[in-house]
Coordinates of C-alpha atoms in Angstrom, one line a residue:
M1 CA -64.3 152.3 128.2
T2 CA -65.8 151.9 132.0
A3 CA -64.4 153.8 135.1
T4 CA -62.7 151.9 138.4
P5 CA -63.9 153.4 141.5
G6 CA -62.1 155.7 142.7
T7 CA -60.1 155.8 139.4
P8 CA -57.6 159.3 140.4
G9 CA -57.7 162.3 138.3
P10 CA -54.8 164.3 137.7
Q11 CA -53.4 164.4 141.0
A12 CA -54.0 163.2 144.1
R13 CA -55.5 165.1 147.1
P14 CA -53.8 167.9 147.5
A15 CA -51.6 169.1 150.7
A16 CA -53.3 171.4 153.5
V17 CA -52.0 174.3 153.2
D18 CA -49.4 175.2 156.4
D19 CA -49.6 178.2 159.1
A20 CA -48.2 180.6 156.3
G21 CA -50.5 179.6 153.5
A22 CA -47.5 178.1 151.0
G23 CA -48.8 176.1 148.4
A24 CA -50.3 172.0 147.8
D25 CA -48.0 170.2 146.0
G26 CA -48.1 171.9 142.9
L27 CA -50.0 169.4 140.6
G28 CA -52.7 172.3 139.8
R29 CA -50.5 173.5 137.5
A30 CA -51.9 171.4 135.1
G31 CA -53.9 172.7 132.2
A32 CA -57.7 174.1 132.8
A33 CA -58.5 171.7 129.6
E34 CA -56.9 168.4 130.6
R35 CA -58.9 168.3 134.3
I36 CA -61.6 168.7 132.7
D37 CA -61.2 166.0 130.9
A38 CA -59.0 163.7 133.3
L39 CA -62.6 164.3 135.8
E40 CA -64.9 163.8 132.9
R41 CA -62.8 160.5 132.1
A42 CA -62.6 159.0 136.1
F43 CA -66.2 158.7 135.6
G44 CA -66.3 157.1 132.0
P45 CA -69.5 156.9 130.3
L46 CA -72.8 157.4 131.9
D47 CA -74.8 155.3 129.5
D48 CA -73.1 152.2 130.2
P49 CA -74.9 150.4 132.6
A50 CA -71.5 148.3 133.3
N51 CA -69.9 151.5 134.5
P52 CA -70.2 152.0 138.6
L53 CA -70.1 155.6 137.9
G54 CA -72.5 155.1 135.1
G55 CA -76.4 156.3 134.6
A56 CA -77.9 153.0 136.3
A57 CA -75.5 152.9 139.2
L58 CA -76.5 157.4 139.8
L59 CA -80.0 156.5 139.5
A60 CA -80.2 153.4 142.0
A61 CA -78.5 155.6 144.1
D62 CA -81.0 158.3 143.9
A63 CA -83.8 155.8 144.6
A64 CA -82.1 154.8 147.7
G65 CA -81.6 158.5 148.5
A66 CA -77.8 158.0 148.7
V67 CA -74.9 159.3 147.8
L68 CA -73.1 156.8 145.0
P69 CA -69.6 156.5 147.6
E70 CA -67.2 155.1 144.6
A71 CA -68.2 158.3 143.1
E72 CA -67.4 161.0 146.2
R73 CA -63.8 157.6 145.4
V74 CA -63.1 159.5 142.1
L75 CA -63.7 163.3 144.2
D76 CA -61.3 162.8 146.1
A77 CA -58.8 161.0 144.3
Y78 CA -59.2 163.5 141.6
G79 CA -59.1 166.3 145.3
L80 CA -61.9 168.4 143.7
N81 CA -62.3 171.0 146.7
A82 CA -58.9 171.9 145.8
E83 CA -60.8 173.8 143.0
F84 CA -63.1 175.3 145.8
V85 CA -59.9 177.3 147.0
P86 CA -57.6 180.0 145.6
A87 CA -54.8 179.9 144.6
A88 CA -52.7 181.5 147.2
L89 CA -53.4 179.5 149.4
G90 CA -52.5 176.4 147.8
G91 CA -55.5 175.5 145.7
R92 CA -56.7 175.3 142.3
L93 CA -59.0 178.9 141.7
E94 CA -57.8 181.5 139.6
R95 CA -60.6 181.6 137.1
M96 CA -63.7 181.8 137.5
D97 CA -64.8 180.6 134.1
V98 CA -62.8 177.6 134.3
L99 CA -64.4 176.5 137.9
G100 CA -67.6 176.8 135.6
R101 CA -66.3 174.6 133.0
L102 CA -65.0 172.3 135.6
L103 CA -68.2 171.6 137.3
R104 CA -70.0 170.2 134.1
P105 CA -68.5 166.6 134.6
V106 CA -70.0 166.1 137.8
F107 CA -73.7 167.9 137.1
R108 CA -74.5 165.9 133.8
R109 CA -73.9 163.5 136.1
D110 CA -75.6 164.1 139.2
A111 CA -76.5 167.7 141.2
S112 CA -76.8 165.8 144.1
L113 CA -73.2 164.8 143.9
G114 CA -72.3 167.8 142.6
F115 CA -73.5 170.2 145.7
G116 CA -73.2 167.7 148.2
Y117 CA -70.1 167.6 147.8
G118 CA -68.0 170.3 146.6
L119 CA -70.4 173.1 145.3
N120 CA -71.8 173.7 148.2
C121 CA -68.6 174.0 150.0
F122 CA -67.9 176.5 147.5
F123 CA -70.8 178.8 148.7
A124 CA -70.1 177.9 152.5
A125 CA -66.3 179.1 151.7
T126 CA -67.4 182.8 149.3
P127 CA -67.7 184.8 152.5
V128 CA -64.5 183.7 153.7
W129 CA -63.0 184.7 150.4
T130 CA -64.9 188.1 150.5
A131 CA -64.2 189.5 154.2
G132 CA -62.2 186.5 156.2
D133 CA -58.9 188.1 157.3
A134 CA -55.9 186.2 156.9
A135 CA -56.3 183.3 159.4
Q136 CA -60.1 182.6 158.3
R137 CA -58.7 182.3 155.2
R138 CA -56.2 180.0 155.9
L139 CA -58.7 178.2 157.9
A140 CA -61.2 177.3 155.3
A141 CA -58.2 176.6 153.3
R142 CA -57.2 174.4 155.0
I143 CA -60.1 172.1 155.8
L144 CA -60.5 171.8 152.2
L145 CA -57.2 170.9 151.3
E146 CA -57.7 168.3 153.7
G147 CA -61.0 166.4 152.3
R148 CA -63.3 168.6 154.4
R149 CA -66.6 169.7 153.9
M150 CA -68.2 173.4 155.0
A151 CA -71.6 174.1 154.9
V152 CA -73.5 177.6 155.3
A153 CA -76.5 178.5 157.7
R154 CA -77.8 181.0 156.0
H155 CA -79.4 183.8 157.3
E156 CA -84.2 184.3 157.2
V157 CA -85.5 185.9 154.5
A158 CA -89.0 187.3 154.4
H159 CA -90.0 186.2 151.8
G160 CA -88.7 182.1 152.8
N161 CA -91.3 179.2 154.0
D162 CA -91.6 177.0 156.8
F163 CA -88.4 174.9 155.1
V164 CA -86.2 177.7 155.2
S165 CA -87.4 180.2 158.1
D166 CA -85.9 179.2 161.6
E167 CA -82.5 181.5 162.6
F168 CA -79.3 181.7 164.2
T169 CA -78.2 184.4 167.0
V170 CA -75.6 185.8 168.0
R171 CA -74.7 187.8 171.2
P172 CA -72.1 189.2 173.5
A173 CA -71.8 187.6 176.7
D174 CA -68.3 188.4 179.0
G175 CA -65.8 189.4 176.4
A176 CA -67.0 186.1 173.7
L177 CA -69.7 185.7 171.8
V178 CA -72.5 183.3 172.1
L179 CA -74.5 181.4 169.4
D180 CA -78.1 179.9 168.9
G181 CA -81.1 178.9 168.1
S182 CA -81.7 176.1 164.6
K183 CA -81.4 175.2 161.2
S184 CA -83.5 172.3 159.3
A185 CA -82.6 173.1 156.3
I186 CA -78.6 173.1 155.6
A187 CA -77.1 171.4 152.4
N188 CA -74.3 168.8 155.0
A189 CA -74.8 170.0 157.9
S190 CA -73.8 166.6 159.3
R191 CA -70.8 166.1 157.8
A192 CA -69.6 169.6 158.0
D193 CA -66.2 170.6 160.1
G194 CA -66.8 174.1 158.5
L195 CA -69.7 175.9 159.1
V196 CA -70.4 179.8 157.9
I197 CA -73.3 181.2 159.5
F198 CA -75.4 184.2 159.2
A199 CA -77.2 184.7 162.5
R200 CA -79.1 187.5 164.2
T201 CA -78.3 189.9 166.9
P202 CA -81.8 190.7 169.5
G203 CA -82.5 193.2 169.8
V204 CA -80.8 195.3 166.5
T205 CA -82.9 195.7 163.5
G206 CA -82.1 196.6 159.1
S207 CA -79.2 195.9 157.4
R208 CA -76.7 196.1 160.3
S209 CA -78.7 193.4 162.5
R210 CA -77.2 190.2 161.2
S211 CA -73.3 188.8 161.1
V212 CA -71.0 185.9 160.0
L213 CA -69.4 183.8 162.0
L214 CA -66.6 180.7 160.2
L215 CA -66.3 177.9 163.1
D216 CA -64.3 174.5 162.9
R217 CA -66.9 172.5 164.4
R218 CA -64.3 170.2 165.8
E219 CA -63.6 173.0 168.2
L220 CA -67.0 173.8 169.7
P221 CA -68.0 172.3 173.2
P222 CA -70.0 168.6 172.2
D223 CA -73.0 169.2 174.1
R224 CA -74.2 172.4 172.3
V225 CA -74.4 171.4 169.2
E226 CA -77.3 168.9 167.6
N227 CA -78.1 167.4 164.1
L228 CA -81.3 167.0 163.5
A229 CA -83.3 165.1 161.1
R230 CA -82.6 165.0 157.5
R231 CA -85.0 166.3 155.2
T232 CA -86.4 165.1 152.2
T233 CA -86.8 166.8 148.8
T234 CA -87.7 165.6 145.8
G235 CA -85.1 166.9 144.0
M236 CA -81.6 166.0 144.5
R237 CA -82.8 163.2 146.5
S238 CA -79.5 161.8 147.3
A239 CA -77.8 165.3 149.3
E240 CA -78.1 165.9 152.4
F241 CA -80.6 168.1 153.8
G242 CA -79.8 167.9 157.4
G243 CA -80.1 170.6 160.2
L244 CA -78.4 171.8 163.2
R245 CA -79.8 172.8 166.8
I246 CA -77.1 175.8 168.8
T247 CA -77.3 175.9 172.2
R248 CA -75.6 178.8 174.2
C249 CA -72.7 177.7 172.7
P250 CA -69.5 180.0 173.1
V251 CA -67.2 181.3 170.1
P252 CA -64.7 183.6 170.0
E253 CA -64.9 187.4 168.5
S254 CA -62.3 186.5 166.1
A255 CA -64.9 184.2 164.7
V256 CA -66.9 186.9 163.0
L257 CA -66.0 187.6 159.2
G258 CA -65.1 191.0 158.6
E259 CA -67.3 193.0 160.8
P260 CA -69.7 193.1 163.5
G261 CA -73.5 193.6 161.6
D262 CA -72.1 193.1 158.2
G263 CA -74.6 189.9 157.5
Y264 CA -76.5 191.3 155.0
E265 CA -74.0 193.1 152.6
L266 CA -71.5 189.7 152.9
S267 CA -74.8 187.5 151.5
L268 CA -75.0 189.8 148.8
R269 CA -71.2 189.7 148.0
S270 CA -71.2 186.1 147.9
S271 CA -74.2 186.3 145.7
L272 CA -72.8 188.0 142.9
V273 CA -70.2 185.4 142.4
I274 CA -71.9 182.2 143.2
R275 CA -74.7 183.6 140.7
G276 CA -71.7 183.7 137.6
L277 CA -72.2 179.4 138.6
I278 CA -75.2 179.2 138.7
P279 CA -75.8 178.8 134.3
S280 CA -73.0 176.4 134.1
I281 CA -74.5 173.7 136.5
V282 CA -78.1 174.5 135.1
L283 CA -76.6 173.9 131.7
A284 CA -74.7 170.7 132.2
G285 CA -78.3 168.9 134.0
A286 CA -80.0 170.3 131.2
D287 CA -76.8 168.9 128.6
T288 CA -78.2 165.3 129.7
A289 CA -81.6 165.9 129.5
L290 CA -81.5 167.4 125.7
R291 CA -78.9 164.2 124.6
T292 CA -81.7 161.8 126.5
T293 CA -84.0 163.3 124.7
A294 CA -81.7 162.9 121.2
R295 CA -81.0 159.6 121.6
F296 CA -84.7 159.0 122.1
A297 CA -85.5 160.9 119.0
A298 CA -82.8 159.6 116.0
R299 CA -84.1 155.8 117.5
R300 CA -85.1 153.7 114.2
R301 CA -88.4 151.9 114.4
D302 CA -89.0 149.1 112.8
D303 CA -90.1 150.8 109.7
G304 CA -86.9 152.6 109.3
R305 CA -88.7 156.0 110.7
S306 CA -87.9 158.1 113.2
S307 CA -89.4 160.7 115.2
L308 CA -86.8 162.9 113.9
D309 CA -89.3 163.0 110.4
V310 CA -91.8 165.1 112.4
Q311 CA -91.1 168.9 112.1
H312 CA -91.9 169.8 116.1
V313 CA -89.5 167.5 116.9
R314 CA -86.6 168.2 115.3
D315 CA -87.8 171.9 116.7
V316 CA -87.5 170.7 120.3
L317 CA -84.0 169.4 119.9
T318 CA -82.7 172.7 117.4
G319 CA -84.2 175.2 120.5
G320 CA -82.8 173.1 123.2
F321 CA -79.4 173.5 121.3
L322 CA -80.1 177.1 121.0
D323 CA -80.6 177.1 124.6
L324 CA -78.1 176.1 126.1
L325 CA -75.6 178.1 124.0
L326 CA -77.2 180.9 124.9
I327 CA -76.8 180.3 128.2
D328 CA -73.1 179.5 127.8
C329 CA -73.1 182.7 127.3
L330 CA -74.1 184.4 129.9
A331 CA -72.1 182.2 131.7
L332 CA -68.7 183.3 129.9
V333 CA -69.8 186.9 131.0
A334 CA -71.0 186.2 134.3
T335 CA -67.7 184.7 135.2
R336 CA -65.5 186.5 133.3
G337 CA -66.6 189.4 134.0
L338 CA -65.7 188.9 137.7
H339 CA -61.4 189.1 136.6
L340 CA -62.6 191.8 133.8
L341 CA -65.4 193.8 134.5
P342 CA -65.9 193.6 138.6
K343 CA -67.8 197.1 138.9
Q344 CA -69.9 196.4 136.0
M345 CA -70.9 192.9 136.7
S346 CA -73.1 192.4 138.9
A347 CA -76.3 193.4 136.5
Y348 CA -74.6 190.1 134.4
A349 CA -74.5 187.3 137.0
A350 CA -78.2 188.6 138.3
A351 CA -79.4 187.9 135.0
A352 CA -77.6 184.8 134.0
A353 CA -78.4 183.1 137.0
Y354 CA -82.4 184.4 136.2
L355 CA -82.5 183.3 132.5
A356 CA -81.0 180.0 133.0
P357 CA -83.5 178.5 135.2
K358 CA -85.4 179.6 133.4
L359 CA -84.7 178.8 129.3
V360 CA -83.9 175.3 130.5
S361 CA -87.4 174.7 132.5
E362 CA -88.9 175.7 130.0
S363 CA -87.1 173.7 127.0
M364 CA -87.3 170.7 129.6
D365 CA -91.7 171.1 129.1
E366 CA -90.8 170.8 125.1
M367 CA -88.5 168.2 125.4
S368 CA -91.6 166.0 128.0
A369 CA -93.4 166.3 125.2
V370 CA -91.2 164.5 122.5
L371 CA -90.2 161.7 124.8
G372 CA -93.9 160.9 125.6
E373 CA -94.3 159.0 129.0
A374 CA -90.3 158.2 128.6
T375 CA -89.8 161.3 130.8
F376 CA -91.8 159.5 133.8
A377 CA -88.8 156.2 133.2
E378 CA -87.2 156.4 136.5
D379 CA -84.7 153.9 135.4
G380 CA -83.4 152.5 132.2
M381 CA -82.1 154.8 129.4
Y382 CA -84.2 157.2 130.2
G383 CA -84.3 156.9 133.6
M384 CA -81.9 160.7 133.5
F385 CA -84.2 162.5 132.0
Q386 CA -86.9 162.4 135.2
K387 CA -84.2 163.1 137.1
Q388 CA -82.5 165.9 135.5
L389 CA -86.6 167.2 135.7
R390 CA -86.3 166.8 139.1
D391 CA -83.4 168.3 140.7
L392 CA -83.6 171.6 138.3
P393 CA -85.6 173.3 140.2
V394 CA -83.0 172.6 143.8
T395 CA -80.1 173.7 141.9
S396 CA -81.4 176.1 140.5
L397 CA -83.1 178.1 143.2
G398 CA -80.4 179.5 145.5
H399 CA -80.9 181.5 148.3
A400 CA -83.7 184.0 147.3
G401 CA -84.4 181.9 144.1
S402 CA -85.5 184.0 140.6
A403 CA -87.5 186.7 142.3
G404 CA -84.7 187.8 143.7
R405 CA -82.0 188.4 141.4
Q406 CA -84.4 190.4 139.3
V407 CA -84.9 192.3 142.3
S408 CA -81.1 192.2 142.2
L409 CA -81.7 193.9 138.6
L410 CA -84.1 196.2 138.8
P411 CA -82.4 199.0 141.3
Q412 CA -79.7 199.3 138.3
L413 CA -81.6 199.8 134.9
P414 CA -83.1 203.2 136.0
Y415 CA -79.0 204.4 136.2
F416 CA -78.6 202.6 132.8
A417 CA -81.2 204.0 130.8
R418 CA -79.7 207.6 132.4
H419 CA -76.2 206.9 132.1
A420 CA -75.1 203.9 130.4
W421 CA -77.4 202.4 127.1
F422 CA -76.1 203.9 123.8
A423 CA -72.7 205.5 125.4
D424 CA -71.1 203.1 126.7
P425 CA -68.4 201.7 125.2
E426 CA -68.4 198.1 123.9
A427 CA -67.1 195.5 126.8
P428 CA -63.4 194.5 126.0
A429 CA -63.6 191.3 122.9
A430 CA -61.6 188.9 126.2
L431 CA -64.7 188.7 128.0
F432 CA -66.1 186.2 125.8
A433 CA -62.4 184.6 124.4
P434 CA -62.3 181.7 126.8
D435 CA -59.1 181.1 125.6
D436 CA -58.0 184.5 126.7
D437 CA -55.6 185.1 130.1
L438 CA -57.6 186.9 132.7
P439 CA -56.7 189.1 135.4
P440 CA -56.0 187.6 139.1
L441 CA -59.3 186.9 140.6
D442 CA -60.0 189.2 143.8
L443 CA -63.6 188.6 145.5
T444 CA -63.2 192.7 147.0
R445 CA -63.7 194.4 144.1
P446 CA -66.9 193.3 142.3
A447 CA -69.4 196.2 142.8
L448 CA -73.4 195.7 144.2
L449 CA -74.1 198.3 141.8
G450 CA -73.0 198.7 138.6
D451 CA -71.7 202.2 137.0
G452 CA -72.3 201.2 133.2
D453 CA -73.9 198.1 130.9
P454 CA -70.8 197.2 128.1
L455 CA -72.5 194.4 127.5
A456 CA -75.8 196.3 126.5
A457 CA -73.3 197.7 124.2
T458 CA -71.7 195.3 122.6
L459 CA -75.4 194.8 121.1
V460 CA -75.4 198.6 119.7
S461 CA -72.1 198.2 118.0
S462 CA -72.9 194.3 116.8
T463 CA -75.7 196.1 115.5
D464 CA -73.1 198.9 113.9
L465 CA -71.0 196.7 112.5
L466 CA -73.2 194.5 110.6
E467 CA -75.6 197.4 109.2
D468 CA -72.0 198.5 107.6
T469 CA -71.5 198.5 104.2
A470 CA -68.5 195.8 104.1
P471 CA -69.7 192.6 105.5
P472 CA -68.1 191.9 107.8
D473 CA -65.3 189.0 107.7
G474 CA -66.8 188.2 104.1
L475 CA -70.4 186.9 105.5
E476 CA -72.2 186.7 102.7
E477 CA -75.1 188.9 102.2
E478 CA -78.1 187.1 102.1
G479 CA -77.1 185.2 105.7
R480 CA -76.2 189.2 106.8
A481 CA -79.7 190.6 105.7
V482 CA -81.2 188.1 108.3
L483 CA -78.2 188.9 111.5
R484 CA -78.7 192.5 110.6
F485 CA -82.3 193.0 111.4
L486 CA -82.8 190.6 114.1
A487 CA -79.8 192.4 116.0
R488 CA -81.7 196.4 114.8
S489 CA -85.2 194.6 116.4
L490 CA -83.2 194.0 119.3
T491 CA -81.1 196.8 119.8
T492 CA -84.7 199.1 119.4
E493 CA -85.9 196.9 122.2
L494 CA -82.7 198.5 124.4
G495 CA -83.8 201.8 122.9
D496 CA -87.4 201.5 124.4
L497 CA -86.3 199.5 127.5
R498 CA -84.1 203.1 127.8
K499 CA -87.4 205.1 127.5
A500 CA -89.8 203.1 130.2
F501 CA -86.9 203.3 132.7
A502 CA -85.7 207.0 132.6
E503 CA -89.3 207.7 133.1
V504 CA -88.8 205.6 136.8
P505 CA -87.8 208.0 139.6
L506 CA -83.9 207.1 140.9
S507 CA -85.7 207.3 144.6
D508 CA -89.0 205.8 144.1
R509 CA -88.6 201.3 145.0
S510 CA -92.2 200.9 145.2
A511 CA -92.5 202.3 141.2
L512 CA -90.3 200.3 140.5
A513 CA -90.7 196.9 142.0
S514 CA -94.3 197.2 140.0
P515 CA -95.2 193.6 137.7
H516 CA -94.6 196.0 134.5
N517 CA -91.4 197.0 135.7
F518 CA -89.9 193.0 136.7
G519 CA -90.9 192.1 132.7
L520 CA -89.2 194.8 131.5
A521 CA -86.7 193.4 133.5
D522 CA -87.3 190.0 131.9
R523 CA -87.2 191.1 128.5
Y524 CA -83.6 193.1 129.4
T525 CA -82.4 189.8 130.6
L526 CA -82.9 188.8 126.9
V527 CA -81.3 191.7 124.9
L528 CA -78.3 190.7 127.0
A529 CA -78.7 186.9 126.1
A530 CA -78.4 188.1 122.1
A531 CA -75.6 190.6 123.2
A532 CA -73.5 188.2 124.9
C533 CA -74.1 185.5 121.7
L534 CA -73.3 187.9 118.8
G535 CA -70.1 189.6 121.6
V536 CA -68.6 185.1 121.5
W537 CA -70.0 185.2 117.8
R538 CA -67.6 187.9 116.4
G539 CA -64.9 186.5 118.0
R540 CA -65.0 183.4 117.4
R541 CA -65.4 184.6 113.8
T542 CA -61.5 186.3 114.3
A543 CA -60.2 183.3 116.3
A544 CA -57.0 181.6 115.2
G545 CA -57.9 178.5 113.4
A546 CA -61.6 179.2 114.0
A547 CA -62.1 179.0 110.3
G548 CA -64.8 176.9 109.4
T549 CA -65.5 175.4 112.5
F550 CA -69.6 175.6 114.6
L551 CA -69.5 178.9 116.7
A552 CA -68.0 180.6 113.7
D553 CA -70.7 179.8 111.3
A554 CA -73.5 182.5 111.4
A555 CA -76.1 180.1 111.6
W556 CA -76.9 179.4 115.0
P557 CA -76.5 183.8 116.3
T558 CA -79.0 183.8 113.7
A559 CA -81.2 180.6 114.9
A560 CA -80.3 181.9 118.6
L561 CA -81.2 185.8 118.1
Y562 CA -84.6 184.4 115.6
R563 CA -85.4 182.2 118.8
L564 CA -84.8 185.4 121.1
C565 CA -87.1 187.8 119.2
R566 CA -90.0 185.8 118.7
R567 CA -89.2 185.3 122.5
L568 CA -89.9 188.9 122.9
G569 CA -92.5 189.3 120.7
L570 CA -90.7 191.6 117.5
P571 CA -90.8 191.3 114.7
L572 CA -89.2 189.3 112.2
P573 CA -87.5 188.1 109.0
D574 CA -88.1 184.5 106.6
R575 CA -87.5 182.3 109.7
P576 CA -83.7 181.3 109.0
T577 CA -84.3 177.8 108.3
A578 CA -81.1 176.9 106.4
C579 CA -79.9 178.2 109.6
E580 CA -82.0 176.2 111.6
R581 CA -81.2 173.0 109.5
R582 CA -77.3 173.5 110.5
V583 CA -77.8 173.9 114.5
L584 CA -80.1 170.7 114.1
A585 CA -77.1 168.6 112.1
E586 CA -74.8 170.0 115.0
V587 CA -77.4 168.5 117.7
L588 CA -76.6 165.4 115.9
A589 CA -72.9 165.5 115.5
R590 CA -72.6 165.9 119.5
L591 CA -74.6 163.1 120.0
H592 CA -72.8 160.3 118.1
G593 CA -69.7 161.9 118.4
R594 CA -69.9 162.3 122.3
R595 CA -69.0 165.6 122.5
S596 CA -70.8 168.5 124.7
Y597 CA -73.6 170.9 124.1
D598 CA -72.6 174.1 124.9
L599 CA -69.4 176.5 123.7
Y600 CA -66.6 174.2 124.4
D601 CA -67.7 171.1 122.4
S602 CA -65.9 169.1 124.7
P603 CA -65.4 165.0 124.2
L604 CA -67.3 163.0 126.3
A605 CA -66.4 159.0 128.2

């Protein structure tokens, strides 16, 4: 079915909250799965050339560097901004795992649309939900629920480049504040009414040198705020990366989020939330890339043969799908951990945001070899692959990129080595169960540094379970032997990491930041991916009605752990070819059945 431009989603745009924070029109009470499916259907088939919201229209808009108006109208009608506003303020944001899923129908089609229309608004609003007072939270909620935009101007970082290195300053003057400066790389700079600005205080050094301001641009003197020229980007061509110049602009002291000087800590706290969403948006684009490659490989030539006759092509499709499943397992942990493990989830959010783009990038390189010259198609049925290839580096970079995520991981690992690994209890089963309820979302609770590592304990307990004399849940012995070998290899790797990091002094940051330890941190993220995979598989094996389903089958975790162990250079059993054949069959079944390449196996338009 082809969508009609502006087709409504499951609800109209919610009413704005009033000054008391009253709820919206109540239509957001619809179930998450129904909301996600409705958004998918509203866009219509991506591969239908007659669909005004399909791939052909999106590629044309991307080539022109313009947003597709019909697509924005769909999101307007759906009221996407309400998904970024906490339910207590009239929005629909109650669960971070649901938000990650809901972004996928958009990012499968166009990262420029997903980021420029909505996700950037959430990035901007997160510091408000984290540290804002009641009035500031109501202001941000009102802007979003009225269908307006928010933008964030983050502070300069030492490792930045000319594209992001300019900044704003704020200083007290006559009982108020004066804002000055410019920044040339702000998403939605000219379209946003709500501005969240990280600004430096002149003359102040160290971690208290920056503050965060929430401003309504409509209330600022128009002659003090100037839009700067739009910057051209290789990826996400349709997204507006413009800039702002603000000159001696008076702003009230009440605009400060938290306390003056909280900017650095608030940036870190916001990153805990934002990082959990990165795997979902990266996965969504890779879903389209894998689907494009699978369609190419499965097409029959005149002689009746196809690229699937080549073992390497089958391996690429199998490996690409396994990587997406691993990413989604980490996405589940990073988002549900905000609710269930707020004092331990910082390492998981950083690991997920670091590993997801890395796995996808390597997988897409392999897919490029399968597509050959079709990789470079700018339009037609294979043009979406090239678009996703261009967009990936922009969608996954974030504020500090992969190095920043490793840096936030490293200080925690010596502590885990001394106090957590092989000592903590395993993570709660609800962490891996997307259908289970969650505690209310409270973004003030996540800790910057974890006090334990229950996810690593899940790997250890899973290994012990597989080595038990009675096969778990009737798993046949031959399959259990392979999975047991792989799990034991990864548990041994965790033991090696414990020895290495236990030798690093807790206070010696220079020793911790050595290239060798950065490499060990990379290995740790792969161990966490294995733990998350085993946690999800164990949960599906015991879930009601899951018997006989793909996720309850031991084939995918066996093939996934084999892939991880091979990447780590660990000892390997015989290759689990039967498991890989089962995974490839699922790739092709989902291609022809129009279902998503993630844990949810969702129907596609």
